[in-house]
PDB file of C-alpha atoms and ligand atoms in Angstrom:
ATOM      1  CA  MET A 808      73.277 185.367  96.488  1.00 81.00           C
ATOM      2  CA  GLU A 809      76.810 185.365  96.059  1.00 82.00           C
ATOM      3  CA  LYS A 810      77.975 184.640  92.733  1.00 89.00           C
ATOM      4  CA  ARG A 811      82.133 184.774  93.360  1.00 92.00           C
ATOM      5  CA  PHE A 812      81.646 180.538  93.622  1.00 92.00           C
ATOM      6  CA  GLN A 813      79.911 180.248  90.284  1.00 92.00           C
ATOM      7  CA  SER A 814      83.150 180.924  88.582  1.00 91.00           C
ATOM      8  CA  ILE A 815      84.995 178.578  90.332  1.00 93.00           C
ATOM      9  CA  ARG A 816      85.881 175.777  87.784  1.00 92.00           C
ATOM     10  CA  LYS A 817      88.720 173.691  86.002  1.00 91.00           C
ATOM     11  CA  GLN A 818      89.541 171.487  83.000  1.00 94.00           C
ATOM     12  CA  TYR A 819      89.854 168.217  83.984  1.00 93.00           C
ATOM     13  CA  VAL A 820      93.054 166.618  81.783  1.00 90.00           C
ATOM     14  CA  LYS A 821      95.006 164.656  83.706  1.00 92.00           C
ATOM     15  CA  GLY A 822      93.724 161.509  82.615  1.00 92.00           C
ATOM     16  CA  ALA A 823      91.659 158.778  80.953  1.00 94.00           C
ATOM     17  CA  LEU A 824      89.493 155.978  81.991  1.00 96.00           C
ATOM     18  CA  SER A 825      88.279 152.624  79.759  1.00 94.00           C
ATOM     19  CA  GLU A 826      85.894 149.627  80.663  1.00 94.00           C
ATOM     20  CA  ILE A 827      88.367 147.545  78.465  1.00 93.00           C
ATOM     21  CA  LEU A 828      91.585 148.686  80.231  1.00 93.00           C
ATOM     22  CA  VAL A 829      90.708 148.402  84.035  1.00 97.00           C
ATOM     23  CA  ASP A 830      91.508 145.717  86.157  1.00 98.00           C
ATOM     24  CA  ASN A 831      88.704 142.991  86.784  1.00 97.00           C
ATOM     25  CA  ASN A 832      88.463 143.121  90.354  1.00 98.00           C
ATOM     26  CA  PRO A 833      87.576 146.321  91.823  1.00 98.00           C
ATOM     27  CA  LEU A 834      90.023 146.168  94.624  1.00 98.00           C
ATOM     28  CA  ARG A 835      93.030 145.220  92.561  1.00 98.00           C
ATOM     29  CA  GLN A 836      91.858 148.887  90.831  1.00 98.00           C
ATOM     30  CA  LEU A 837      91.765 150.477  93.860  1.00 98.00           C
ATOM     31  CA  GLU A 838      95.300 150.126  95.038  1.00 98.00           C
ATOM     32  CA  PHE A 839      96.458 151.196  91.893  1.00 98.00           C
ATOM     33  CA  TRP A 840      94.891 154.410  91.992  1.00 98.00           C
ATOM     34  CA  LEU A 841      95.931 154.101  95.743  1.00 98.00           C
ATOM     35  CA  ASN A 842      99.540 153.675  94.090  1.00 98.00           C
ATOM     36  CA  GLU A 843      99.604 156.514  91.875  1.00 97.00           C
ATOM     37  CA  ALA A 844      98.201 158.511  94.722  1.00 98.00           C
ATOM     38  CA  ILE A 845     100.720 157.915  96.681  1.00 98.00           C
ATOM     39  CA  LEU A 846     103.330 158.320  94.116  1.00 97.00           C
ATOM     40  CA  ALA A 847     102.014 161.183  93.467  1.00 96.00           C
ATOM     41  CA  GLU A 848     102.261 162.598  97.173  1.00 97.00           C
ATOM     42  CA  CYS A 849      98.555 163.704  97.250  1.00 97.00           C
ATOM     43  CA  ILE A 850      98.096 164.815 100.942  1.00 97.00           C
ATOM     44  CA  GLU A 851      96.241 162.310 102.602  1.00 98.00           C
ATOM     45  CA  PRO A 852      96.223 159.876 100.218  1.00 98.00           C
ATOM     46  CA  THR A 853      93.990 157.368 101.795  1.00 98.00           C
ATOM     47  CA  ALA A 854      90.972 159.166 104.003  1.00 98.00           C
ATOM     48  CA  MET A 855      87.795 158.808 102.843  1.00 98.00           C
ATOM     49  CA  VAL A 856      84.105 159.635 103.498  1.00 99.00           C
ATOM     50  CA  LEU A 857      82.537 157.276 105.317  1.00 99.00           C
ATOM     51  CA  SER A 858      78.882 157.798 105.191  1.00 99.00           C
ATOM     52  CA  THR A 859      76.032 155.267 107.451  1.00 98.00           C
ATOM     53  CA  VAL A 860      72.870 155.932 108.276  1.00 98.00           C
ATOM     54  CA  GLY A 861      71.340 154.810 111.704  1.00 98.00           C
ATOM     55  CA  SER A 862      68.203 153.778 112.746  1.00 98.00           C
ATOM     56  CA  ASP A 863      66.556 157.583 112.569  1.00 98.00           C
ATOM     57  CA  MET A 864      67.373 157.157 108.558  1.00 98.00           C
ATOM     58  CA  MET A 865      70.029 160.133 108.799  1.00 98.00           C
ATOM     59  CA  PRO A 866      73.050 159.535 106.759  1.00 98.00           C
ATOM     60  CA  SER A 867      76.157 161.050 108.669  1.00 98.00           C
ATOM     61  CA  SER A 868      79.184 161.602 106.842  1.00 98.00           C
ATOM     62  CA  ARG A 869      83.359 161.660 108.336  1.00 98.00           C
ATOM     63  CA  VAL A 870      86.897 161.319 106.891  1.00 98.00           C
ATOM     64  CA  VAL A 871      88.499 158.647 108.585  1.00 98.00           C
ATOM     65  CA  LEU A 872      91.952 156.693 107.151  1.00 98.00           C
ATOM     66  CA  MET A 873      92.326 153.526 105.252  1.00 98.00           C
ATOM     67  CA  LYS A 874      94.328 150.972 107.123  1.00 98.00           C
ATOM     68  CA  GLY A 875      94.222 147.781 105.305  1.00 98.00           C
ATOM     69  CA  LEU A 876      92.851 146.279 101.832  1.00 98.00           C
ATOM     70  CA  ASP A 877      93.128 143.012  99.805  1.00 96.00           C
ATOM     71  CA  LEU A 878      90.617 141.396  98.027  1.00 96.00           C
ATOM     72  CA  THR A 879      88.104 140.634 100.901  1.00 96.00           C
ATOM     73  CA  GLY A 880      87.690 144.900 101.417  1.00 98.00           C
ATOM     74  CA  ILE A 881      88.894 148.044 102.935  1.00 98.00           C
ATOM     75  CA  VAL A 882      89.484 148.235 106.741  1.00 98.00           C
ATOM     76  CA  PHE A 883      89.318 150.924 108.728  1.00 98.00           C
ATOM     77  CA  TYR A 884      89.829 151.729 112.771  1.00 98.00           C
ATOM     78  CA  THR A 885      87.645 153.984 115.057  1.00 98.00           C
ATOM     79  CA  ASN A 886      85.793 153.880 118.433  1.00 98.00           C
ATOM     80  CA  TYR A 887      82.146 151.406 119.214  1.00 98.00           C
ATOM     81  CA  GLU A 888      81.255 153.404 120.334  1.00 98.00           C
ATOM     82  CA  SER A 889      80.795 156.574 118.502  1.00 98.00           C
ATOM     83  CA  LEU A 890      78.119 157.788 116.875  1.00 98.00           C
ATOM     84  CA  LYS A 891      79.204 155.922 113.891  1.00 98.00           C
ATOM     85  CA  GLY A 892      79.751 152.761 115.794  1.00 98.00           C
ATOM     86  CA  LYS A 893      76.120 152.609 116.630  1.00 98.00           C
ATOM     87  CA  GLN A 894      74.997 153.426 113.486  1.00 98.00           C
ATOM     88  CA  LEU A 895      76.874 150.921 111.670  1.00 98.00           C
ATOM     89  CA  ASN A 896      75.522 148.520 114.791  1.00 98.00           C
ATOM     90  CA  GLU A 897      71.810 149.709 114.018  1.00 98.00           C
ATOM     91  CA  ASN A 898      72.600 149.053 109.718  1.00 98.00           C
ATOM     92  CA  PRO A 899      75.895 147.262 108.838  1.00 98.00           C
ATOM     93  CA  GLN A 900      75.692 149.182 104.532  1.00 98.00           C
ATOM     94  CA  ALA A 901      77.635 152.146 104.759  1.00 98.00           C
ATOM     95  CA  SER A 902      79.262 153.788 101.660  1.00 98.00           C
ATOM     96  CA  LEU A 903      83.161 154.731 101.677  1.00 99.00           C
ATOM     97  CA  LEU A 904      84.349 157.352  99.302  1.00 99.00           C
ATOM     98  CA  PHE A 905      87.755 158.605  98.323  1.00 98.00           C
ATOM     99  CA  PHE A 906      88.467 162.067  96.239  1.00 98.00           C
ATOM    100  CA  TRP A 907      92.197 162.487  94.835  1.00 98.00           C
ATOM    101  CA  PRO A 908      91.893 166.161  93.931  1.00 97.00           C
ATOM    102  CA  ASP A 909      95.419 166.398  92.327  1.00 96.00           C
ATOM    103  CA  MET A 910      94.576 162.895  90.603  1.00 97.00           C
ATOM    104  CA  GLU A 911      91.419 164.103  89.084  1.00 97.00           C
ATOM    105  CA  ARG A 912      90.200 161.155  90.243  1.00 98.00           C
ATOM    106  CA  GLN A 913      87.453 160.180  93.163  1.00 98.00           C
ATOM    107  CA  VAL A 914      86.236 156.297  93.980  1.00 98.00           C
ATOM    108  CA  ARG A 915      82.694 155.409  95.562  1.00 98.00           C
ATOM    109  CA  VAL A 916      81.727 151.907  97.403  1.00 99.00           C
ATOM    110  CA  GLN A 917      78.886 150.359  98.613  1.00 98.00           C
ATOM    111  CA  GLY A 918      78.627 147.487 100.493  1.00 98.00           C
ATOM    112  CA  THR A 919      78.937 145.968 104.061  1.00 98.00           C
ATOM    113  CA  VAL A 920      80.173 146.516 106.746  1.00 98.00           C
ATOM    114  CA  ARG A 921      81.773 143.864 109.505  1.00 98.00           C
ATOM    115  CA  LYS A 922      84.233 144.408 112.980  1.00 98.00           C
ATOM    116  CA  VAL A 923      87.675 142.958 112.023  1.00 98.00           C
ATOM    117  CA  THR A 924      89.158 140.130 114.655  1.00 98.00           C
ATOM    118  CA  ASP A 925      90.288 140.904 117.801  1.00 97.00           C
ATOM    119  CA  GLN A 926      93.888 140.084 116.704  1.00 97.00           C
ATOM    120  CA  GLU A 927      93.647 142.302 113.941  1.00 97.00           C
ATOM    121  CA  SER A 928      92.574 144.665 116.185  1.00 97.00           C
ATOM    122  CA  ASP A 929      95.047 144.523 118.019  1.00 96.00           C
ATOM    123  CA  GLU A 930      98.079 143.937 115.612  1.00 96.00           C
ATOM    124  CA  TYR A 931      97.025 147.370 114.607  1.00 97.00           C
ATOM    125  CA  PHE A 932      96.499 148.826 117.967  1.00 96.00           C
ATOM    126  CA  GLU A 933      99.993 147.804 118.962  1.00 95.00           C
ATOM    127  CA  SER A 934     101.584 148.893 115.810  1.00 95.00           C
ATOM    128  CA  ARG A 935      99.868 152.555 116.656  1.00 95.00           C
ATOM    129  CA  PRO A 936     102.394 155.139 118.535  1.00 94.00           C
ATOM    130  CA  GLU A 937     102.349 155.051 122.248  1.00 93.00           C
ATOM    131  CA  ALA A 938     100.328 158.963 122.065  1.00 93.00           C
ATOM    132  CA  SER A 939      97.332 157.483 119.756  1.00 94.00           C
ATOM    133  CA  ARG A 940      97.272 154.395 122.184  1.00 95.00           C
ATOM    134  CA  ILE A 941      96.260 157.132 125.266  1.00 95.00           C
ATOM    135  CA  SER A 942      94.107 158.835 122.922  1.00 95.00           C
ATOM    136  CA  ALA A 943      92.137 155.966 121.666  1.00 96.00           C
ATOM    137  CA  ILE A 944      91.965 154.857 125.681  1.00 95.00           C
ATOM    138  CA  VAL A 945      90.679 158.052 127.196  1.00 96.00           C
ATOM    139  CA  SER A 946      88.610 159.079 124.762  1.00 96.00           C
ATOM    140  CA  PRO A 947      85.008 159.071 124.488  1.00 97.00           C
ATOM    141  CA  GLN A 948      84.648 159.364 120.598  1.00 97.00           C
ATOM    142  CA  SER A 949      81.613 161.904 119.911  1.00 96.00           C
ATOM    143  CA  SER A 950      79.972 161.403 123.527  1.00 97.00           C
ATOM    144  CA  GLU A 951      79.901 165.919 124.619  1.00 98.00           C
ATOM    145  CA  ILE A 952      82.333 166.662 127.087  1.00 98.00           C
ATOM    146  CA  ILE A 953      83.293 169.550 128.941  1.00 98.00           C
ATOM    147  CA  ASP A 954      86.188 170.737 127.627  1.00 98.00           C
ATOM    148  CA  ARG A 955      89.744 170.274 126.345  1.00 98.00           C
ATOM    149  CA  GLU A 956      91.072 170.169 129.831  1.00 98.00           C
ATOM    150  CA  TRP A 957      89.478 166.988 130.761  1.00 98.00           C
ATOM    151  CA  LEU A 958      90.749 165.565 128.063  1.00 97.00           C
ATOM    152  CA  ILE A 959      94.561 165.963 128.709  1.00 97.00           C
ATOM    153  CA  GLU A 960      93.540 165.269 132.480  1.00 97.00           C
ATOM    154  CA  ARG A 961      92.679 162.468 131.628  1.00 96.00           C
ATOM    155  CA  SER A 962      95.245 161.814 128.659  1.00 96.00           C
ATOM    156  CA  LYS A 963      98.256 162.057 131.438  1.00 95.00           C
ATOM    157  CA  SER A 964      96.917 160.213 133.367  1.00 95.00           C
ATOM    158  CA  ALA A 965      97.165 157.231 131.338  1.00 93.00           C
ATOM    159  CA  PHE A 966     100.425 158.629 130.505  1.00 91.00           C
ATOM    160  CA  GLU A 967     101.369 158.400 134.801  1.00 92.00           C
ATOM    161  CA  MET A 968      99.829 154.691 134.758  1.00 88.00           C
ATOM    162  CA  GLN A 969     101.376 153.683 131.517  1.00 86.00           C
ATOM    163  CA  MET A 970      98.548 152.574 129.901  1.00 84.00           C
ATOM    164  CA  GLY A 971      99.381 152.887 126.488  1.00 80.00           C
ATOM    165  CA  SER A 972     102.974 150.623 126.784  1.00 82.00           C
ATOM    166  CA  GLN A 973     101.174 147.839 128.727  1.00 80.00           C
ATOM    167  CA  PRO A 974     100.573 144.646 126.119  1.00 77.00           C
ATOM    168  CA  GLY A 975      96.585 143.919 125.394  1.00 82.00           C
ATOM    169  CA  ASN A 976      95.534 147.338 126.999  1.00 91.00           C
ATOM    170  CA  ARG A 977      93.076 147.539 123.336  1.00 95.00           C
ATOM    171  CA  PRO A 978      90.000 149.453 124.620  1.00 95.00           C
ATOM    172  CA  SER A 979      87.397 146.569 123.520  1.00 96.00           C
ATOM    173  CA  ASN A 980      85.529 149.774 122.746  1.00 97.00           C
ATOM    174  CA  TRP A 981      87.757 150.480 119.951  1.00 98.00           C
ATOM    175  CA  GLY A 982      88.841 148.285 116.623  1.00 98.00           C
ATOM    176  CA  GLY A 983      88.354 148.234 113.215  1.00 98.00           C
ATOM    177  CA  TYR A 984      85.318 147.606 110.658  1.00 98.00           C
ATOM    178  CA  ARG A 985      85.652 145.786 107.237  1.00 98.00           C
ATOM    179  CA  LEU A 986      83.371 147.198 104.634  1.00 98.00           C
ATOM    180  CA  ILE A 987      83.212 144.288 101.942  1.00 98.00           C
ATOM    181  CA  PRO A 988      81.474 146.319  98.690  1.00 98.00           C
ATOM    182  CA  ASN A 989      79.249 145.087  96.712  1.00 98.00           C
ATOM    183  CA  TYR A 990      79.166 148.686  94.483  1.00 98.00           C
ATOM    184  CA  PHE A 991      82.504 150.664  92.419  1.00 98.00           C
ATOM    185  CA  GLU A 992      82.465 153.335  90.530  1.00 98.00           C
ATOM    186  CA  PHE A 993      85.920 155.062  89.278  1.00 98.00           C
ATOM    187  CA  TRP A 994      85.185 158.592  88.620  1.00 98.00           C
ATOM    188  CA  GLN A 995      88.425 160.739  85.988  1.00 98.00           C
ATOM    189  CA  GLY A 996      87.969 163.717  85.535  1.00 97.00           C
ATOM    190  CA  ARG A 997      87.187 164.516  81.252  1.00 96.00           C
ATOM    191  CA  GLU A 998      87.574 167.595  79.141  1.00 93.00           C
ATOM    192  CA  ASP A 999      84.081 169.783  79.077  1.00 93.00           C
ATOM    193  CA  ARG A1000      82.719 167.769  81.835  1.00 94.00           C
ATOM    194  CA  LEU A1001      82.358 164.619  79.208  1.00 95.00           C
ATOM    195  CA  HIS A1002      84.072 162.738  82.175  1.00 96.00           C
ATOM    196  CA  ASP A1003      85.001 158.610  82.301  1.00 98.00           C
ATOM    197  CA  ARG A1004      82.271 156.444  85.645  1.00 98.00           C
ATOM    198  CA  ILE A1005      83.634 152.787  85.476  1.00 98.00           C
ATOM    199  CA  VAL A1006      80.835 150.902  87.320  1.00 98.00           C
ATOM    200  CA  TYR A1007      81.262 147.240  89.054  1.00 98.00           C
ATOM    201  CA  GLN A1008      78.262 145.974  90.871  1.00 98.00           C
ATOM    202  CA  TYR A1009      78.882 142.465  92.812  1.00 98.00           C
ATOM    203  CA  VAL A1010      75.918 139.862  91.005  1.00 96.00           C
ATOM    204  CA  ASP A1011      76.393 136.101  91.101  1.00 96.00           C
ATOM    205  CA  ASN A1012      79.611 135.723  92.140  1.00 95.00           C
ATOM    206  CA  TYR A1013      81.007 138.091  89.103  1.00 96.00           C
ATOM    207  CA  TRP A1014      82.049 141.535  88.958  1.00 98.00           C
ATOM    208  CA  ARG A1015      80.081 143.430  85.857  1.00 98.00           C
ATOM    209  CA  ILE A1016      81.127 146.166  84.543  1.00 98.00           C
ATOM    210  CA  PHE A1017      79.677 148.708  82.432  1.00 98.00           C
ATOM    211  CA  ARG A1018      79.982 152.898  81.793  1.00 98.00           C
ATOM    212  CA  LEU A1019      77.074 155.385  83.132  1.00 98.00           C
ATOM    213  CA  ALA A1020      77.034 159.230  81.414  1.00 98.00           C
ATOM    214  CA  PRO A1021      78.516 161.922  83.429  1.00 98.00           C
TER     215      PRO A1021
HETATM  216  C1  FMN B2393      92.112 162.978 107.572  1.00 70.60           C
HETATM  217  C2  FMN B2393      91.406 162.493 108.908  1.00 70.60           C
HETATM  218  C3  FMN B2393      91.838 161.576 109.280  1.00 70.60           C
HETATM  219  C4  FMN B2393      90.467 160.973 110.444  1.00 70.60           C
HETATM  220  N1  FMN B2393      90.429 159.337 110.666  1.00 70.60           N
HETATM  221  C5  FMN B2393      90.148 158.719 111.467  1.00 70.60           C
HETATM  222  C6  FMN B2393      90.253 157.140 111.404  1.00 70.60           C
HETATM  223  O1  FMN B2393      90.606 156.509 111.036  1.00 70.60           O
HETATM  224  N2  FMN B2393      89.368 156.966 112.574  1.00 70.60           N
HETATM  225  C7  FMN B2393      88.381 157.429 113.123  1.00 70.60           C
HETATM  226  O2  FMN B2393      87.513 157.226 114.063  1.00 70.60           O
HETATM  227  N3  FMN B2393      88.489 158.566 113.057  1.00 70.60           N
HETATM  228  C8  FMN B2393      88.734 159.855 111.978  1.00 70.60           C
HETATM  229  N4  FMN B2393      88.731 160.752 111.497  1.00 70.60           N
HETATM  230  C9  FMN B2393      88.208 162.201 113.243  1.00 70.60           C
HETATM  231  C10 FMN B2393      86.049 161.541 112.235  1.00 70.60           C
HETATM  232  O3  FMN B2393      86.611 162.618 111.000  1.00 70.60           O
HETATM  233  C11 FMN B2393      85.234 162.037 113.243  1.00 70.60           C
HETATM  234  O4  FMN B2393      85.583 163.148 113.862  1.00 70.60           O
HETATM  235  C12 FMN B2393      85.514 160.748 114.463  1.00 70.60           C
HETATM  236  O5  FMN B2393      85.129 159.424 113.771  1.00 70.60           O
HETATM  237  C13 FMN B2393      83.726 161.178 114.882  1.00 70.60           C
HETATM  238  O6  FMN B2393      82.797 160.889 113.695  1.00 70.60           O
HETATM  239  P1  FMN B2393      81.249 159.839 114.217  1.00 70.60           P
HETATM  240  O7  FMN B2393      80.850 161.119 115.990  1.00 70.60           O
HETATM  241  O8  FMN B2393      80.718 159.981 113.502  1.00 70.60           O
HETATM  242  O9  FMN B2393      81.280 158.502 114.712  1.00 70.60           O
HETATM  243  C14 FMN B2393      89.346 161.736 111.394  1.00 70.60           C
HETATM  244  C15 FMN B2393      89.596 162.923 110.619  1.00 70.60           C
HETATM  245  C16 FMN B2393      90.147 163.386 109.783  1.00 70.60           C
HETATM  246  C17 FMN B2393      89.904 164.623 109.137  1.00 70.60           C
END
């Protein structure tokens, strides 16, 4: 076995996290860290790994972009008939993971997803550039396709038919999900692997905050 990867290591020294100083609401704490990641010009600061488990019990993970955050939850948009859409239909429990390497920070989130309202999906769909709207219309996300040409042809015809510019053209299989969280873990890398891990657990209408060993 090649040993070269074993020697890749760094000290984490950029910050600290205390159960006393964190916000008492984890969604506000997440917003605070997101703002810091944006200010620090982290690449794709809103990218998060979404993990889902369907009825076959096989976990599946992929990156999606966070498009909304408020005290009710975390919103992302996708194709409802994709693999993730099917899995979320079978089992609405999911996890999200943010990783900002430049900040030496990770946030884990668990909860239950619900589709956002049609109005919310329509508003976001309309705000996307036309080319992105067309792609959402023509791509049967996660289905096997014959080749790239097939997709390009579909996209060209959709442009010619001006499908992307017609109002109310959001496909019914495309829209948002809101993850309603019940668990968060904020991780801040620390020196000599003695990292800070602060957990929020929602029990009896209240966020219990505690620390985990690294
Ligand atoms: C940086 C990045 C951002 C992405 N954003 C989204 C997104 O917001 N929505 C989405 O459906 N897929 C997004 N994807 C693609 C997904 O990772 C994935 O390939 C796709 O959703 C199909 O996943 P599934 O087959 O598990 O359903 C993104 C990928 C990357 C690398």
